[in-house]
mmCIF file of N, CA and C in Angstrom:
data_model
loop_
_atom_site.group_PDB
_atom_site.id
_atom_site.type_symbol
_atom_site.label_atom_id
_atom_site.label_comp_id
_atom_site.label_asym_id
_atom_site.label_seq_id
_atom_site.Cartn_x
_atom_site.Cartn_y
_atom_site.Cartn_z
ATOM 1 N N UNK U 1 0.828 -1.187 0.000
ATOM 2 C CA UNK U 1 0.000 0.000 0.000
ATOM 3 C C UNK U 1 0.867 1.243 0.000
ATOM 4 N N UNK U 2 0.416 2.325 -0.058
ATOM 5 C CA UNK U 2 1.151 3.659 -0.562
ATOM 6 C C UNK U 2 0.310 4.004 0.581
ATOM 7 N N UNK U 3 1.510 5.584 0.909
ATOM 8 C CA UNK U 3 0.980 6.277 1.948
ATOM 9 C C UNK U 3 0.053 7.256 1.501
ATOM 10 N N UNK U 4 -0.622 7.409 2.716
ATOM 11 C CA UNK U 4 -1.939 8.355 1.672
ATOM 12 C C UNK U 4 -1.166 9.653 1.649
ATOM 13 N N UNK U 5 -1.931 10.390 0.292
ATOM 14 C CA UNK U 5 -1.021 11.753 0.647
ATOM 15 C C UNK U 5 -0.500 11.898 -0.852
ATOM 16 N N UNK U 6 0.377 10.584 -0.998
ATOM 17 C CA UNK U 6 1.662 10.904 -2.068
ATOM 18 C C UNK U 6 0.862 9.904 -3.576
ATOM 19 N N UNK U 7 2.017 10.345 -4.072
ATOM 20 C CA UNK U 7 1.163 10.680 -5.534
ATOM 21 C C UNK U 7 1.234 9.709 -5.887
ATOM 22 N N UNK U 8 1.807 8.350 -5.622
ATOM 23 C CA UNK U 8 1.465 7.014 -6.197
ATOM 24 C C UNK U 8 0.158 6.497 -5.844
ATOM 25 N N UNK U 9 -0.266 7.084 -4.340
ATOM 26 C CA UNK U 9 -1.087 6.629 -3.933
ATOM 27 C C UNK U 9 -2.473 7.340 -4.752
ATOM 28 N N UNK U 10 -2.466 8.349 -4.866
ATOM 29 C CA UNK U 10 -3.430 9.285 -5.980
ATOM 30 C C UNK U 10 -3.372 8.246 -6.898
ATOM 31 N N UNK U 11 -2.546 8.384 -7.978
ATOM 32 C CA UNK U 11 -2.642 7.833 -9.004
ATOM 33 C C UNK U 11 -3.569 5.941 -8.767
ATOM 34 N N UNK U 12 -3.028 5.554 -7.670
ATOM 35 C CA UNK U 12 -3.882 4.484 -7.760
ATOM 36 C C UNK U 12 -5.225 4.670 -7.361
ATOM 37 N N UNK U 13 -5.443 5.596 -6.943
ATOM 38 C CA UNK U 13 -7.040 5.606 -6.627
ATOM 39 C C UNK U 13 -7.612 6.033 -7.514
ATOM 40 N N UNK U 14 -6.900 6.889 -8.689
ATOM 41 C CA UNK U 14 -7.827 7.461 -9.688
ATOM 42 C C UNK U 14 -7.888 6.461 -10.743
ATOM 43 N N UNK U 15 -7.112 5.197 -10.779
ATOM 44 C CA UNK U 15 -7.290 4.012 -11.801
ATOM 45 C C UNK U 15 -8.500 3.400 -11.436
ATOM 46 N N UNK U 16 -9.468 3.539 -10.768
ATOM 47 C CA UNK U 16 -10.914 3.171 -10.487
ATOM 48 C C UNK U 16 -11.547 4.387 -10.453
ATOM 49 N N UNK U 17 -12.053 5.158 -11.609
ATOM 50 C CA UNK U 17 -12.645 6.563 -11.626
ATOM 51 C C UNK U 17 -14.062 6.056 -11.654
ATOM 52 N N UNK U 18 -14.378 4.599 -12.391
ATOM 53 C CA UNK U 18 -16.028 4.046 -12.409
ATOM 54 C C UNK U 18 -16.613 3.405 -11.287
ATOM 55 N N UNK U 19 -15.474 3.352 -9.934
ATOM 56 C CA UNK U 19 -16.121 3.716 -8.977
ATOM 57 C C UNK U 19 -16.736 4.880 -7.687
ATOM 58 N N UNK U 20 -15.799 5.699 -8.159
ATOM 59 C CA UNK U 20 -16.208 7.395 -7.832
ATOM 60 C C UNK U 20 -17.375 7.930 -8.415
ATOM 61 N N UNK U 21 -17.632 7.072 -9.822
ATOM 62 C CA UNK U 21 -18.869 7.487 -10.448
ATOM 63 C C UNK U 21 -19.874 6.680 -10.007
ATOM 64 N N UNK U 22 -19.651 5.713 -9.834
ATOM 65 C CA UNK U 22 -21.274 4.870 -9.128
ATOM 66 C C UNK U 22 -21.235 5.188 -7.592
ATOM 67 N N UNK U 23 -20.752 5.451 -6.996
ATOM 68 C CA UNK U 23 -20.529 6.343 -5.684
ATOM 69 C C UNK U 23 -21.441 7.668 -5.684
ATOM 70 N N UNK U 24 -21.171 9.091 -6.459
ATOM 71 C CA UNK U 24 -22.081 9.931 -7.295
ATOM 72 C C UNK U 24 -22.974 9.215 -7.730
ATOM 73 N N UNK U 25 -23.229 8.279 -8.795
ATOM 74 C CA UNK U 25 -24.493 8.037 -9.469
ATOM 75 C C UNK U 25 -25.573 7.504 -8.467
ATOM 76 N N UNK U 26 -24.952 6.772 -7.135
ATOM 77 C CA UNK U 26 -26.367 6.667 -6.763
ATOM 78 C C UNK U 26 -26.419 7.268 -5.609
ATOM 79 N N UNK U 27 -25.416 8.015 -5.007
ATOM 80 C CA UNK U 27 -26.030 9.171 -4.000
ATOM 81 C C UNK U 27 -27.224 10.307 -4.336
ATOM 82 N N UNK U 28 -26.523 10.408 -6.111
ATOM 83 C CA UNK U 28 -28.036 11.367 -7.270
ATOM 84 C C UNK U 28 -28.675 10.842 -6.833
ATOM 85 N N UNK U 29 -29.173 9.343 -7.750
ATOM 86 C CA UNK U 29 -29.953 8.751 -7.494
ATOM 87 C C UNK U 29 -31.445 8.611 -6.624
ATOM 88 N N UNK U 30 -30.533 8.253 -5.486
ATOM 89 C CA UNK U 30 -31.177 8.339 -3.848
ATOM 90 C C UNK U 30 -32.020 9.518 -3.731
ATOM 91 N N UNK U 31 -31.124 10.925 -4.238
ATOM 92 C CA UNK U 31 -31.606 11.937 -3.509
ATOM 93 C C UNK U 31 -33.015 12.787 -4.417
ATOM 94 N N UNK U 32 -33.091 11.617 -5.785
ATOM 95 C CA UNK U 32 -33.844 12.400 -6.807
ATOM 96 C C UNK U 32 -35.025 11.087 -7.102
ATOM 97 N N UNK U 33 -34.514 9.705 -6.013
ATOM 98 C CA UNK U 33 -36.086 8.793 -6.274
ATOM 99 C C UNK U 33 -37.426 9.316 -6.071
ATOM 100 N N UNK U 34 -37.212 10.442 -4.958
ATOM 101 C CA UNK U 34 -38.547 10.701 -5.032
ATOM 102 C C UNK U 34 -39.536 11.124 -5.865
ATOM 103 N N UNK U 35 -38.563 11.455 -6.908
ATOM 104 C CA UNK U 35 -39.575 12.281 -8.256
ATOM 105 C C UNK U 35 -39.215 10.946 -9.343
ATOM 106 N N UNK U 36 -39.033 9.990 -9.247
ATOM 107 C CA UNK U 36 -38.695 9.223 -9.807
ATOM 108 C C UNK U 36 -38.071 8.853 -11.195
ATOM 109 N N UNK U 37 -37.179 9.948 -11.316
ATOM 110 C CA UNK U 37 -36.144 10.216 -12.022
ATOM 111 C C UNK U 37 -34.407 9.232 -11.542
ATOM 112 N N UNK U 38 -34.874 9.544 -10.057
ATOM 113 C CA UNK U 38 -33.662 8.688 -9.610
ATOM 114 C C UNK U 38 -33.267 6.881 -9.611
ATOM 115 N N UNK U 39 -34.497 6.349 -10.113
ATOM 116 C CA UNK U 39 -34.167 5.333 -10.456
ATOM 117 C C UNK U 39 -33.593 5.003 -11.853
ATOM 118 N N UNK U 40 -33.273 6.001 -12.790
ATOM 119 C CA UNK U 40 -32.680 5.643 -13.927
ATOM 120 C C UNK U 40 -30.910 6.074 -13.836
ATOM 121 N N UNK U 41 -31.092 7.269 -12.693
ATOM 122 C CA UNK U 41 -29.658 7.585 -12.516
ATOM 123 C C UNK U 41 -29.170 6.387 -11.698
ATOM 124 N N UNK U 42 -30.317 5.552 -10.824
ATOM 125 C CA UNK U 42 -29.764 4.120 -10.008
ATOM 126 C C UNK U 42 -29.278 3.101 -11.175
ATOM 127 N N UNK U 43 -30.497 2.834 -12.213
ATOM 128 C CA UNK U 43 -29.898 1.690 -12.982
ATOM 129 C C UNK U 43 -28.100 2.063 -13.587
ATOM 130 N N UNK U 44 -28.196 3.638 -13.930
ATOM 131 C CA UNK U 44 -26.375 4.056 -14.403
ATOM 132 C C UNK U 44 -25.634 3.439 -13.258
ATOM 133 N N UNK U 45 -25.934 3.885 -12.374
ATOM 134 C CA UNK U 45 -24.848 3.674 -10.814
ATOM 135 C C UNK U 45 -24.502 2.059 -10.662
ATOM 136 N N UNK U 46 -25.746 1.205 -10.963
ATOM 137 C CA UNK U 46 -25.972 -0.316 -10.751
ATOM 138 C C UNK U 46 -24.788 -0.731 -11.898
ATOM 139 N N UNK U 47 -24.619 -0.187 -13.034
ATOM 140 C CA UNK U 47 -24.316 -0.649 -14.534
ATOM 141 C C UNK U 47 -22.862 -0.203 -14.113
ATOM 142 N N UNK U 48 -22.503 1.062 -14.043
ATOM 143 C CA UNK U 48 -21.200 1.700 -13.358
ATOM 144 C C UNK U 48 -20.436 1.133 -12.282
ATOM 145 N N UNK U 49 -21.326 0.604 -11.419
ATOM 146 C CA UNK U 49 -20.794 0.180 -9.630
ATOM 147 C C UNK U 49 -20.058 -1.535 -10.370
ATOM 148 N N UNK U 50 -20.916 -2.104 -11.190
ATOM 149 C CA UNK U 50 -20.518 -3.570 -11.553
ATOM 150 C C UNK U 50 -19.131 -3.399 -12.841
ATOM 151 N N UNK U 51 -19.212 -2.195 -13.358
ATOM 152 C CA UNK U 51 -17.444 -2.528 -14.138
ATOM 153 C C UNK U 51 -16.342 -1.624 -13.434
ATOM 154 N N UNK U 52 -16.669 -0.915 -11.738
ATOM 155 C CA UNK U 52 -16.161 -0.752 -11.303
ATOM 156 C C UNK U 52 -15.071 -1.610 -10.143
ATOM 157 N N UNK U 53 -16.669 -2.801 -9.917
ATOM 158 C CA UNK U 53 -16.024 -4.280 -9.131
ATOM 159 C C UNK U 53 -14.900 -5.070 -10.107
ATOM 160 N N UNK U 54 -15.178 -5.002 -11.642
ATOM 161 C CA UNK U 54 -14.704 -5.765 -12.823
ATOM 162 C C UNK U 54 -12.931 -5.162 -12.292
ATOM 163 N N UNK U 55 -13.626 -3.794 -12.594
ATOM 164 C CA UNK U 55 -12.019 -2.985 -12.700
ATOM 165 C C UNK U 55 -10.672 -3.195 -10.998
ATOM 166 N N UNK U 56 -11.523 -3.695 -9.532
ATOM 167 C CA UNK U 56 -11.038 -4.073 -8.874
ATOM 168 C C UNK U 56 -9.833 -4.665 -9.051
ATOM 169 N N UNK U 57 -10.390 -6.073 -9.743
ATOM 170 C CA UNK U 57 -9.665 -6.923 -9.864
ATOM 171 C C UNK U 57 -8.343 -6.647 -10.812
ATOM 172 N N UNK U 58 -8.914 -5.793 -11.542
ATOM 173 C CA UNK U 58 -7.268 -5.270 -12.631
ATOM 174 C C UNK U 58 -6.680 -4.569 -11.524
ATOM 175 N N UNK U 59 -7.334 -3.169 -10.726
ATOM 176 C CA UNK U 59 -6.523 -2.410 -10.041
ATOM 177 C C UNK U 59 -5.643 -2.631 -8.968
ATOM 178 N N UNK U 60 -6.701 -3.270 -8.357
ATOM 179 C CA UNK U 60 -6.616 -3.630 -6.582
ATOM 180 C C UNK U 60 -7.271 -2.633 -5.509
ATOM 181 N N UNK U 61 -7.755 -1.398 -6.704
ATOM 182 C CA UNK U 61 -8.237 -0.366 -5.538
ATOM 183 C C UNK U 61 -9.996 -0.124 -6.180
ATOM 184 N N UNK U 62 -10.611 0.511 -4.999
ATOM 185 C CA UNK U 62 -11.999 1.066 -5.295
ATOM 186 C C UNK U 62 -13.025 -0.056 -4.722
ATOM 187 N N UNK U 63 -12.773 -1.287 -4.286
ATOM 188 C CA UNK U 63 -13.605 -2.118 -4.182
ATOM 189 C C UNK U 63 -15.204 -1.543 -3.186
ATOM 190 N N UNK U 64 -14.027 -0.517 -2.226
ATOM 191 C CA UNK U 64 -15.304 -0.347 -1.126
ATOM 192 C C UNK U 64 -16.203 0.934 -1.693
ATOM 193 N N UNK U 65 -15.649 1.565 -2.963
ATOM 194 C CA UNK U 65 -16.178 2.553 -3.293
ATOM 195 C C UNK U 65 -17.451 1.766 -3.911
ATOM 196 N N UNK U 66 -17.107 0.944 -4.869
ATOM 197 C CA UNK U 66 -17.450 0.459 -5.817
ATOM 198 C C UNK U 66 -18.768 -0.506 -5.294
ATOM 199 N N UNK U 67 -18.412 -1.123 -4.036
ATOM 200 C CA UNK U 67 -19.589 -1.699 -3.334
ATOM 201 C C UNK U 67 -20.696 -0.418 -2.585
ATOM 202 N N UNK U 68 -20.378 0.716 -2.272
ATOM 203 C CA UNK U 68 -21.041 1.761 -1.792
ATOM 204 C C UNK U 68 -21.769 2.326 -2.958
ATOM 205 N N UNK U 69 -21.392 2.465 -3.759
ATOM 206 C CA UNK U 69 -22.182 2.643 -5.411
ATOM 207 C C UNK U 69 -23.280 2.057 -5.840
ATOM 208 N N UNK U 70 -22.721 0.352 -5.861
ATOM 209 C CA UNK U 70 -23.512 -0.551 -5.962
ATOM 210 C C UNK U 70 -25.050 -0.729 -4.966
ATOM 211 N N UNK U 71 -24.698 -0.086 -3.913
ATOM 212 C CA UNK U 71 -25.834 -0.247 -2.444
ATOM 213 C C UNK U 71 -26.774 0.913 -2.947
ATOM 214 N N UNK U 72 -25.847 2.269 -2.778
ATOM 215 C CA UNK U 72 -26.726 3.100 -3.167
ATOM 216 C C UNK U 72 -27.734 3.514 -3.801
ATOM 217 N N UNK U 73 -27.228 2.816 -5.507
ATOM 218 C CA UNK U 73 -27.722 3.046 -6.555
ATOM 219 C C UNK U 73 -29.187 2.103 -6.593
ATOM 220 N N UNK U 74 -28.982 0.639 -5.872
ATOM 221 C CA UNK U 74 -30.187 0.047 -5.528
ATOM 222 C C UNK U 74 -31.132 0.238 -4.908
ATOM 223 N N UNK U 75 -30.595 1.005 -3.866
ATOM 224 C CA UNK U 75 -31.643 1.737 -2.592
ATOM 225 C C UNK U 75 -32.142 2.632 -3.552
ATOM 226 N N UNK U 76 -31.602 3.701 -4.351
ATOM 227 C CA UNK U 76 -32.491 4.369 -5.857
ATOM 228 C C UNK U 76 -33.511 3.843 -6.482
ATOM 229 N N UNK U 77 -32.988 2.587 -6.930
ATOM 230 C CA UNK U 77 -34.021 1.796 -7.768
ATOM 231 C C UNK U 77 -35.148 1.405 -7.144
ATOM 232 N N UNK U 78 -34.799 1.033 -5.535
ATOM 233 C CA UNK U 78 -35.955 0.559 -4.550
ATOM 234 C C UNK U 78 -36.789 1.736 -4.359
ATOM 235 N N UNK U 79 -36.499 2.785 -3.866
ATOM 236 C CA UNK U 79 -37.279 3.609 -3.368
ATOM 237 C C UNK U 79 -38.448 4.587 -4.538
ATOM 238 N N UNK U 80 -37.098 4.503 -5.994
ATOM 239 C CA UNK U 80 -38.349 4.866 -7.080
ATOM 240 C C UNK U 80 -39.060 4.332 -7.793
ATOM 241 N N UNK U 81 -39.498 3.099 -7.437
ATOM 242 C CA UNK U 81 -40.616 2.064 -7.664
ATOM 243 C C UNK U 81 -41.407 1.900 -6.907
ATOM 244 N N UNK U 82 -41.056 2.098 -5.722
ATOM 245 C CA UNK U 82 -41.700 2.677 -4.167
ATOM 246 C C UNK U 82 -42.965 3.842 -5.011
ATOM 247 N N UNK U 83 -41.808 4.723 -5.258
ATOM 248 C CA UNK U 83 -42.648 6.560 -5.040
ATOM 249 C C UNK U 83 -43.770 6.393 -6.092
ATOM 250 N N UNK U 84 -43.054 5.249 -7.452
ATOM 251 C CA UNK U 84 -43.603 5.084 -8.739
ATOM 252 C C UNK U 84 -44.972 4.718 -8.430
ATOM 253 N N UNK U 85 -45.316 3.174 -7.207
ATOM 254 C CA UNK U 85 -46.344 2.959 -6.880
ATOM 255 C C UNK U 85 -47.195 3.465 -6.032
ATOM 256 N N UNK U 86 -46.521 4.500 -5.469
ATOM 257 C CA UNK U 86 -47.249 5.222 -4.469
ATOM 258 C C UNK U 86 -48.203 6.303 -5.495
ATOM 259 N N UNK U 87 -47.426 7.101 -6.392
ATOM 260 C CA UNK U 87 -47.657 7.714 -7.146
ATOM 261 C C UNK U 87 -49.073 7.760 -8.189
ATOM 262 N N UNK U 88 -49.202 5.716 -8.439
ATOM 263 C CA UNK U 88 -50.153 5.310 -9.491
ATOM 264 C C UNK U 88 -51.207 4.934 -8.516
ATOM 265 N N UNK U 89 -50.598 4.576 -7.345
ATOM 266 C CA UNK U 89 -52.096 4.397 -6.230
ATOM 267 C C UNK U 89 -52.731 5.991 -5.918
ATOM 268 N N UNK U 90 -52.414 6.976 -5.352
ATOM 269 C CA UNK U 90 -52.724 8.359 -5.701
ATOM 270 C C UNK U 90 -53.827 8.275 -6.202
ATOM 271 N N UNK U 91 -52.682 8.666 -8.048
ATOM 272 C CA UNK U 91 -53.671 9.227 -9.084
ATOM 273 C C UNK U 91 -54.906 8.266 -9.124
ATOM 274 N N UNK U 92 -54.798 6.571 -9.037
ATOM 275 C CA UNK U 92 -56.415 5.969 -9.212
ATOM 276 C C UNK U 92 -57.292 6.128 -8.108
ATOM 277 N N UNK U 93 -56.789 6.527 -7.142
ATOM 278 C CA UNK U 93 -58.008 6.485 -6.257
ATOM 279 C C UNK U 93 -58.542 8.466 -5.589
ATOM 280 N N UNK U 94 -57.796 8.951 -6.730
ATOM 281 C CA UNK U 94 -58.217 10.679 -6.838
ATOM 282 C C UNK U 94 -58.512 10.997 -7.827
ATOM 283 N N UNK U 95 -58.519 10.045 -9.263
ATOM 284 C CA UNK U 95 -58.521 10.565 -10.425
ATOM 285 C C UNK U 95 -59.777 11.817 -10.705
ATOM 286 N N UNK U 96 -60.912 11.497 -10.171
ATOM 287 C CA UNK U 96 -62.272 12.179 -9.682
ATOM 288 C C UNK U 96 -62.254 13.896 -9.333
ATOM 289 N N UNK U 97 -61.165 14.015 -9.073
ATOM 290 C CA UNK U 97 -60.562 15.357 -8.210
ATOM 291 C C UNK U 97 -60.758 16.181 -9.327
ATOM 292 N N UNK U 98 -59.723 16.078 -10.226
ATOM 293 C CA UNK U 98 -58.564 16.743 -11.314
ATOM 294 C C UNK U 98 -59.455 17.091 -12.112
ATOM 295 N N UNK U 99 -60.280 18.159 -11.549
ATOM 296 C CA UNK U 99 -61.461 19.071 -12.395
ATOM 297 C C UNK U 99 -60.574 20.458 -11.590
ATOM 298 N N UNK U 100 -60.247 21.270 -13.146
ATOM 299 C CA UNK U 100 -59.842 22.493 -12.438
ATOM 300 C C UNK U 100 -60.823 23.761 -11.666
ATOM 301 N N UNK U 101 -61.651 23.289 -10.700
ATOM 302 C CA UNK U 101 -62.562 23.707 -10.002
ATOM 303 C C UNK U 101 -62.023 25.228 -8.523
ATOM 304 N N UNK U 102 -60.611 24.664 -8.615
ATOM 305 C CA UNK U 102 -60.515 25.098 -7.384
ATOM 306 C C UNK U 102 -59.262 24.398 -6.457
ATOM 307 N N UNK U 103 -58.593 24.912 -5.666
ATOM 308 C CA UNK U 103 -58.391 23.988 -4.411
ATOM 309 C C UNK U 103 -58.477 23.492 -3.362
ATOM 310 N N UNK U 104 -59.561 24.141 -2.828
ATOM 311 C CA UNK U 104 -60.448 24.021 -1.660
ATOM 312 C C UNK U 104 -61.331 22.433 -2.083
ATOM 313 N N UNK U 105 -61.904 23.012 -3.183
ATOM 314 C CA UNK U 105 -62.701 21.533 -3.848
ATOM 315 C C UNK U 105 -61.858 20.500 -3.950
ATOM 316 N N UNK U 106 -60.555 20.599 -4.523
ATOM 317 C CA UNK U 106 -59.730 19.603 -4.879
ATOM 318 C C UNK U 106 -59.668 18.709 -3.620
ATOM 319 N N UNK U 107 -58.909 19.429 -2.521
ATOM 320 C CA UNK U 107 -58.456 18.935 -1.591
ATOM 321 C C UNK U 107 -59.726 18.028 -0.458
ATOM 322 N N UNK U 108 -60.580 19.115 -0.602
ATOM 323 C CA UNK U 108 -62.023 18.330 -0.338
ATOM 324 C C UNK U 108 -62.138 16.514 -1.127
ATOM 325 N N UNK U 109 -62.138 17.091 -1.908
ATOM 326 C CA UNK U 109 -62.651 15.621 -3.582
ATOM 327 C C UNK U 109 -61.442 14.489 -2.728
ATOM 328 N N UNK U 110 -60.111 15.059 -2.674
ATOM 329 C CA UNK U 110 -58.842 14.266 -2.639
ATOM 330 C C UNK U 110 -59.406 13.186 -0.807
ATOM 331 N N UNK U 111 -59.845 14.330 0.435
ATOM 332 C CA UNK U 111 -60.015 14.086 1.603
ATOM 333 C C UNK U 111 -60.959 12.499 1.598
ATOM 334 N N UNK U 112 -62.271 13.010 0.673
ATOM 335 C CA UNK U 112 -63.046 12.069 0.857
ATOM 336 C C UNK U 112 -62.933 11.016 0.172
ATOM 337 N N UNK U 113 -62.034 10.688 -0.814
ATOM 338 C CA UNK U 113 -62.016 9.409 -1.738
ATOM 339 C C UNK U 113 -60.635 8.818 -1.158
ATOM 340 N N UNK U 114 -59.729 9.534 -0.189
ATOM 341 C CA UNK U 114 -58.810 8.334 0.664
ATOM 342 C C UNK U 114 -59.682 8.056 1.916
ATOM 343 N N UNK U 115 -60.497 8.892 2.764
ATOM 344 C CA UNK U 115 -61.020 8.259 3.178
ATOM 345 C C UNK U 115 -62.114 7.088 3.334
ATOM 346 N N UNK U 116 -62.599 6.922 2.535
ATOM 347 C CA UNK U 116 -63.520 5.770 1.603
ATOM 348 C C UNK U 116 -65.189 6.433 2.052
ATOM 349 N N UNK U 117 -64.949 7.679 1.918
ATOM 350 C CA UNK U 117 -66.471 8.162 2.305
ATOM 351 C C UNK U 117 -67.386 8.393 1.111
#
């Protein structure tokens, strides 16, 4: 191992740059499932994090990056299929609402059709 600091040691950490990127790709990810955009920046991170593990084995470095990528980017994918279904349960059981009436009405329309009244 190289001491941290000095420039061999740089240089070997930057020979795994596709795990610095699935590291980023699914911290995005994570932080943008809720609009569910972040599960496509998860599938990059998922696709990125796995030729970053590939590249391990050539380097010797990034593995733990590369597994933190890999976690992340899934917890992305999980949570915006989550929001995705939360999202399609919503709209079917408010679809009734989405008359541009108002928002007093809306929120009314929205109150009584989750509550099953």
């Amino acid at each position: 191992m190289h001491a941290p600091g000095t420039t061999a040691s740089r240089l070997a950490a930057a020979r795994n740059i596709p795990a610095s990127a699935a590291v980023v790709l699914g911290t995005l990810g994570l932080f943008t499932s809720f609009a569910v955009v972040g599960g496509l920046l998860g599938a990059a991170g998922l696709v990125t994090g796995t030729v970053a593990l590939r590249a391990c084995g050539r380097t010797g470095t990034g593995r733990g990056r590369a597994l933190v990528g890999l976690l992340l980017s899934l917890a992305a994918i999980a949570v915006s299929v989550l929001a995705a279904a939360f999202i399609a349960w919503y709209a079917n059981h408010t679809q009734e609402c989405y008359r541009p009436d108002g928002i007093h009405q809306y929120v009314e329309c929205v109150r009584r059709n989750l509550s099953g009244h």
